[in-house]
Short mmCIF file of C-alpha atoms and ligand atoms in Angstrom, two decimals:
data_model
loop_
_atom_site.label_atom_id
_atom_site.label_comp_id
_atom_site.label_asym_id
_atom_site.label_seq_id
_atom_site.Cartn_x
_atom_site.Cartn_y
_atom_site.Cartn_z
CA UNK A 4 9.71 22.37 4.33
CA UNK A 5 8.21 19.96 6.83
CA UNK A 6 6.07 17.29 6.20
CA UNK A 7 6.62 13.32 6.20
CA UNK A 8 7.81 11.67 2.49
CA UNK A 9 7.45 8.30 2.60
CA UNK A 10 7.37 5.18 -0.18
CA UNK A 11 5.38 2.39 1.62
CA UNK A 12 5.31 -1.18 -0.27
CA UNK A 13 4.10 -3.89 1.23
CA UNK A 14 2.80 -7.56 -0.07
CA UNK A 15 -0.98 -8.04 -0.55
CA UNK A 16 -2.83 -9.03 2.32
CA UNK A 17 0.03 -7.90 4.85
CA UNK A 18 -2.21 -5.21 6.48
CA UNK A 19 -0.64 -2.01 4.47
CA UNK A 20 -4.20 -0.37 3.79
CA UNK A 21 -4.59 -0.37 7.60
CA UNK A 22 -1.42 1.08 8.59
CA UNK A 23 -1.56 3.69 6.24
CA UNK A 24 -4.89 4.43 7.21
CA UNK A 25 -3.47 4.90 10.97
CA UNK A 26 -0.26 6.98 9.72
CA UNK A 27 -3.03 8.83 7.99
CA UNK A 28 -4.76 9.84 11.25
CA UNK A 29 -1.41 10.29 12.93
CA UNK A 30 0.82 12.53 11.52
CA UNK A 31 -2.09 14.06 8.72
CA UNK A 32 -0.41 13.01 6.10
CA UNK A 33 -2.01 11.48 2.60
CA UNK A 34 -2.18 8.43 1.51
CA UNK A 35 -2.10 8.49 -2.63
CA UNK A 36 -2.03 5.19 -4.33
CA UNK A 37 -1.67 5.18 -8.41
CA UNK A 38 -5.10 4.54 -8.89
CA UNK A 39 -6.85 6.89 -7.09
CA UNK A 40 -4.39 9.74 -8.46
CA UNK A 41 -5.34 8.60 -11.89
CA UNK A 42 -9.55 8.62 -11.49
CA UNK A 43 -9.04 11.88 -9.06
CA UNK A 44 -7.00 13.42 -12.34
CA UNK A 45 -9.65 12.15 -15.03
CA UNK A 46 -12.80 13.10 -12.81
CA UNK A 47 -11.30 16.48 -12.25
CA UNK A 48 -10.47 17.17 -16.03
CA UNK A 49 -7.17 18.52 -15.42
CA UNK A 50 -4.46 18.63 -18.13
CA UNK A 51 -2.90 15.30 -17.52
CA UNK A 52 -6.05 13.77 -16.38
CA UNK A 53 -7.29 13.69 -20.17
CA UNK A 54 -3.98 12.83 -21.25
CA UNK A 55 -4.47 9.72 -18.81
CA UNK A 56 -8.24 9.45 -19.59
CA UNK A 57 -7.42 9.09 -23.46
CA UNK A 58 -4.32 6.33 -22.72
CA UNK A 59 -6.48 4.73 -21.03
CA UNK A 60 -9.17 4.45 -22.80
CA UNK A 61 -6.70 2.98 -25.44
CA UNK A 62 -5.90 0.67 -22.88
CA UNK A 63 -2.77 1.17 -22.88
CA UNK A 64 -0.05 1.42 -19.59
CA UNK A 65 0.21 5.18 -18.40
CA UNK A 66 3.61 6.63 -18.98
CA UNK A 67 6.07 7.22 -16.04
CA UNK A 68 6.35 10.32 -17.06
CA UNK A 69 2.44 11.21 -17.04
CA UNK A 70 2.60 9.90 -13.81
CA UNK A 71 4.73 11.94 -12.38
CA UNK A 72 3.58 14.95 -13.11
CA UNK A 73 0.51 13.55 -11.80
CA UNK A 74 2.18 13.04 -8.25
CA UNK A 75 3.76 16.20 -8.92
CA UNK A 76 0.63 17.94 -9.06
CA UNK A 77 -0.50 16.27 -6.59
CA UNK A 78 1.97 16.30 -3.72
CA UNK A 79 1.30 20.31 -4.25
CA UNK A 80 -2.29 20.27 -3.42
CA UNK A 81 -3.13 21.86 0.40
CA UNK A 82 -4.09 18.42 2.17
CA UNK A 83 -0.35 16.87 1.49
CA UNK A 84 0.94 19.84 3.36
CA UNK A 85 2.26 17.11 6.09
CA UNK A 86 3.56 14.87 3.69
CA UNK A 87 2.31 12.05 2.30
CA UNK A 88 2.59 7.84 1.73
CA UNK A 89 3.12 7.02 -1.25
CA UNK A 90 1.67 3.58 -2.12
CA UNK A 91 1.75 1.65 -5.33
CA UNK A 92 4.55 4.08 -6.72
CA UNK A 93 7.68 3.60 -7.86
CA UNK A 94 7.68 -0.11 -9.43
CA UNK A 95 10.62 0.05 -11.61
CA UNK A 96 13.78 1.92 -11.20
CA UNK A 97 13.07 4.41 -13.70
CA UNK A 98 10.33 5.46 -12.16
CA UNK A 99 12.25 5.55 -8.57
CA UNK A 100 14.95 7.83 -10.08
CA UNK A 101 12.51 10.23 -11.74
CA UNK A 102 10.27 10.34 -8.49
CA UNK A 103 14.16 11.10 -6.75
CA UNK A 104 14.73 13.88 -9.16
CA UNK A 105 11.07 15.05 -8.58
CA UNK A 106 10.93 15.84 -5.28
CA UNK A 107 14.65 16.86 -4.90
CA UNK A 108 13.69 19.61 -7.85
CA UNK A 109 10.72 20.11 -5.44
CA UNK A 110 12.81 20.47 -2.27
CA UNK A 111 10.99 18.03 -1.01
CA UNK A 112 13.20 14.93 -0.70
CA UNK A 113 11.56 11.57 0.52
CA UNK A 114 11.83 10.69 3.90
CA UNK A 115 11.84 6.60 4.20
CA UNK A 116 10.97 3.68 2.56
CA UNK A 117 9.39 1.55 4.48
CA UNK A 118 9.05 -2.25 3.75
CA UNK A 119 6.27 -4.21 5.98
CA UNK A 120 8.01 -7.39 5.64
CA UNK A 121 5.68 -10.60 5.83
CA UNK A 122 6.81 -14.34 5.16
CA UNK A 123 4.86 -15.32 2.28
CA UNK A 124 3.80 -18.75 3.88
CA UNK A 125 2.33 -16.42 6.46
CA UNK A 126 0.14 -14.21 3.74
CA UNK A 127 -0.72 -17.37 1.80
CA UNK A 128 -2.54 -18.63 5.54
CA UNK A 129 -4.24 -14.99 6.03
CA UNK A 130 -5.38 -14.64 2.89
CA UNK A 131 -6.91 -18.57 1.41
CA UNK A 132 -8.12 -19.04 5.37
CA UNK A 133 -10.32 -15.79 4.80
CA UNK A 134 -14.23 -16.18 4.75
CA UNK A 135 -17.19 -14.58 5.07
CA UNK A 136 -21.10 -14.92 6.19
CA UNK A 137 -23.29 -15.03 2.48
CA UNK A 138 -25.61 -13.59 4.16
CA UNK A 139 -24.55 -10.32 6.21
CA UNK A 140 -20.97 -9.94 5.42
CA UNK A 141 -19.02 -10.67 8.84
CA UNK A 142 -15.55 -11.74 8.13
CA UNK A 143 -14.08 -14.84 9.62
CA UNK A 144 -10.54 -16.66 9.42
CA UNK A 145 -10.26 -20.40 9.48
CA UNK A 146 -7.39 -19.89 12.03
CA UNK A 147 -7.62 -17.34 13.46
CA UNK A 148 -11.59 -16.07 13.43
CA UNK A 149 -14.22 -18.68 13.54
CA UNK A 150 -17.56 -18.51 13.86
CA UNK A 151 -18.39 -19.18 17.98
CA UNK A 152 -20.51 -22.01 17.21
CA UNK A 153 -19.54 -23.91 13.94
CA UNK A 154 -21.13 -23.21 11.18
CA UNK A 155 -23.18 -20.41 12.43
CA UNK A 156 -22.79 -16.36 11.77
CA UNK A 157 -21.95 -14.50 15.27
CA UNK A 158 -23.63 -11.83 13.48
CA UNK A 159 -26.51 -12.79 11.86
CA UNK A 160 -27.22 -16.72 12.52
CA UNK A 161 -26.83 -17.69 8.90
CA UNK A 162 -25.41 -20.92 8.13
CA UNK A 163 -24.13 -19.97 4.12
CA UNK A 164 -20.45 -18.73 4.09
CA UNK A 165 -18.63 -17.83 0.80
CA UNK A 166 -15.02 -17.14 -0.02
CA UNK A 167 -13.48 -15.00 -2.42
CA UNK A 168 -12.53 -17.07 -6.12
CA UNK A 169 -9.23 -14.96 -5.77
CA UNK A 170 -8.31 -16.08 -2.49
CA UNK A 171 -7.18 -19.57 -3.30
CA UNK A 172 -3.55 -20.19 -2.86
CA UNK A 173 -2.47 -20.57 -6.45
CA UNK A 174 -3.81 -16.89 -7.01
CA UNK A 175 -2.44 -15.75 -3.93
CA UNK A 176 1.06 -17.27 -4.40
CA UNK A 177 1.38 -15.83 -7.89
CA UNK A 178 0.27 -11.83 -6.51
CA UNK A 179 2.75 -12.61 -4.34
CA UNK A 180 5.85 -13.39 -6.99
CA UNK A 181 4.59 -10.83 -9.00
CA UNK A 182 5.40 -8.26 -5.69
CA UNK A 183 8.57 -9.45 -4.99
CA UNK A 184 9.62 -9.62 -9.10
CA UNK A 185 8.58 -5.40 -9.09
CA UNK A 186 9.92 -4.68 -5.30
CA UNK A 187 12.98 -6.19 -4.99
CA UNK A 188 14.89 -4.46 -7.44
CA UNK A 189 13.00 -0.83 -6.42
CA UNK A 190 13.93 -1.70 -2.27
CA UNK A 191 18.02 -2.48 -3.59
CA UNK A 192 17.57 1.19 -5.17
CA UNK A 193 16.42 2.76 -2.41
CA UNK A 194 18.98 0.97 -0.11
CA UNK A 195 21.81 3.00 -1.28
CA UNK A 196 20.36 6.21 -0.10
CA UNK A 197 20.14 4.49 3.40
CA UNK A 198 16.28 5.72 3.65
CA UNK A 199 14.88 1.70 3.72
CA UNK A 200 13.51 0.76 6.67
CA UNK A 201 11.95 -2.99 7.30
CA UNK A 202 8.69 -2.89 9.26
CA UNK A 203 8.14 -6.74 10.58
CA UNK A 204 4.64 -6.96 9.44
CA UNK A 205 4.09 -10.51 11.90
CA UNK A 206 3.68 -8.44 14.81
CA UNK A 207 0.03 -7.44 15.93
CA UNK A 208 -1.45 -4.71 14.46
CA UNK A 209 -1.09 -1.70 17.13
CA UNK A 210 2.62 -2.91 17.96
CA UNK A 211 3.33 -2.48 13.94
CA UNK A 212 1.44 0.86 13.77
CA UNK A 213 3.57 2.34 16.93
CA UNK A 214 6.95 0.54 14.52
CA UNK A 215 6.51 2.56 11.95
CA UNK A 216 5.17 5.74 14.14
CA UNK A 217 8.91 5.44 15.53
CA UNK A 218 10.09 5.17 11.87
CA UNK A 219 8.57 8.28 10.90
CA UNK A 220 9.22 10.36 14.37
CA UNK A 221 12.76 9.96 13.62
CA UNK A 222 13.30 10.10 10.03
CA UNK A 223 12.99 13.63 8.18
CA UNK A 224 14.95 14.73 5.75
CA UNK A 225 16.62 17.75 5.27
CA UNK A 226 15.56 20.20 2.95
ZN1 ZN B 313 -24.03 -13.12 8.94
#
């Protein structure tokens, strides 16, 4: 079986959505986060999809167990031939163990775990310093991406900016607990089967992309 396996996690705002995107394009592997399994199962009107439509509908939590034989079904499906990143999945160490038992039933054993490590202080600056033009959308950083001439849109010439209500540091500070609370215990896990590898997410973008590249040339499991 070839292919790349791999558990990503990452905190919010530390640039995971755009590396996954590139390991995407790289080795042709799929990204699946939770929720888009979830609406692909529910629009399709599979088996487990109305199982998940009707729990959640309830609004209730799906089961670990629903979910996994969601990724199960999944992971089978032609365009994860080459593998695929798992994002958002496992969170507890239930669900790690019966993902483990999954894909080693499978033959299909994970590959890495791959932490992008970023100091929170760091995310907290990235994330309350974002803003953006009201007007056409361009993104700017207090830091790191201002506007050429203060005040005014590069893009558009607009002087009304607007940040997000969600990007104040309280918010941010409190995603951020809530990540470390569910990944901690999931990443000490995983560090017994020697698969974690930390990705340090402070580096620019295309040096962190050709990181984990090297991560994933190396690491392949047997089976
Ligand atoms: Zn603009």
């Amino acid at each position: 079986m070839k292919g790349k396996r791999i558990i990503f996690m990452g905190p919010p705002g530390g640039g995971k959505g755009t590396q996954a995107q590139r390991l995407e394009d790289t080795f042709g592997i799929k990204q699946l986060s939770t929720g888009d399994m979830l609406r692909a199962a529910v629009a399709a009107g599979t088996e487990l999809g109305k199982q998940a439509k009707a729990v959640m509908d309830a609004g209730q939590l799906v089961s670990d167990d629903l979910m996994i034989g969601l990724i199960s079904e999944r992971v089978d499906q032609p365009d994860c031939a080459n593998g695929f990143i798992l994002d958002g999945f496992p969170r507890t160490i239930p669900q790690a163990e019966a993902l483990e038992s999954l894909m080693a039933d499978k033959g299909m054993p994970l590959d890495a775990v791959i932490e992008l490590r970023v100091p929170d202080e760091l995310l907290v600056e990235r994330i309350t310093g974002r803003f953006a033009c009201a007007k056409c959308g361009r993104g700017y950083h207090d830091t790191y991406q201002r506007p050429k001439v203060e005040g005014v849109c590069d893009a558009c010439g607009s002087t009304e900016f607007k940040r997000r209500a969600d990007d104040n540091a309280e918010t941010v500070v409190s995603r951020l607990e809530a990540y470390h609370r569910q990944t901690a215990p999931v990443l000490a896990h995983f560090e017994k089967t020697g698969k974690v590898h930390v990705v340090d997410g402070t580096k620019d973008i295309d040096q962190v992309t050709a990181d984990l590249v090297s991560i994933l040339e190396k690491s392949t499991a047997a089976g």
